[in-house]
Amino acid sequence: KMVERAMLLTDKGFYRMTPGKYNPDKHNALSDIKKVSLTTKADNLVVLHHEASRDSVINLTFYIGSGAKKE
């Protein structure tokens, strides 16, 4: 099931967050990532393969930042 989430990346791990609330609901240590995969298509998907939990599929097409969106 696809669910929109935000992700906060730190030097020790990353947190999955629900947009709108932006409270961390799941933490994964960086050491738990055993592999990173990129698709060969122009779909901007990245898969983080975890050792101890389900893999994370990330869509990198969303713009996140402050100020006006660059054209």
Short mmCIF file of N, CA and C in Angstrom, two decimals, residues 26 28 32 49-55:
data_model
loop_
_atom_site.label_atom_id
_atom_site.label_comp_id
_atom_site.label_asym_id
_atom_site.label_seq_id
_atom_site.Cartn_x
_atom_site.Cartn_y
_atom_site.Cartn_z
N LYS A 26 8.43 6.44 12.85
CA LYS A 26 9.30 5.28 12.76
C LYS A 26 10.74 5.74 12.56
N ASN A 28 14.72 4.41 11.74
CA ASN A 28 15.61 3.36 11.25
C ASN A 28 17.04 3.86 11.37
N ASP A 32 21.08 -0.13 9.57
CA ASP A 32 20.07 -1.12 9.20
C ASP A 32 19.91 -1.23 7.68
N HIS A 49 16.86 -1.04 1.15
CA HIS A 49 16.66 -2.41 1.62
C HIS A 49 17.17 -2.49 3.06
N HIS A 50 16.27 -2.85 3.97
CA HIS A 50 16.60 -2.89 5.40
C HIS A 50 16.90 -4.31 5.85
N GLU A 51 17.76 -4.41 6.83
CA GLU A 51 18.10 -5.70 7.42
C GLU A 51 16.98 -6.21 8.32
N ALA A 52 16.40 -5.33 9.13
CA ALA A 52 15.46 -5.77 10.17
C ALA A 52 14.01 -5.39 9.94
N SER A 53 13.70 -4.66 8.88
CA SER A 53 12.31 -4.27 8.64
C SER A 53 12.02 -4.27 7.15
N ARG A 54 10.78 -3.92 6.79
CA ARG A 54 10.40 -3.89 5.38
C ARG A 54 11.16 -2.81 4.63
N ASP A 55 11.39 -3.03 3.36
CA ASP A 55 12.11 -2.07 2.53
C ASP A 55 11.31 -0.78 2.36
#
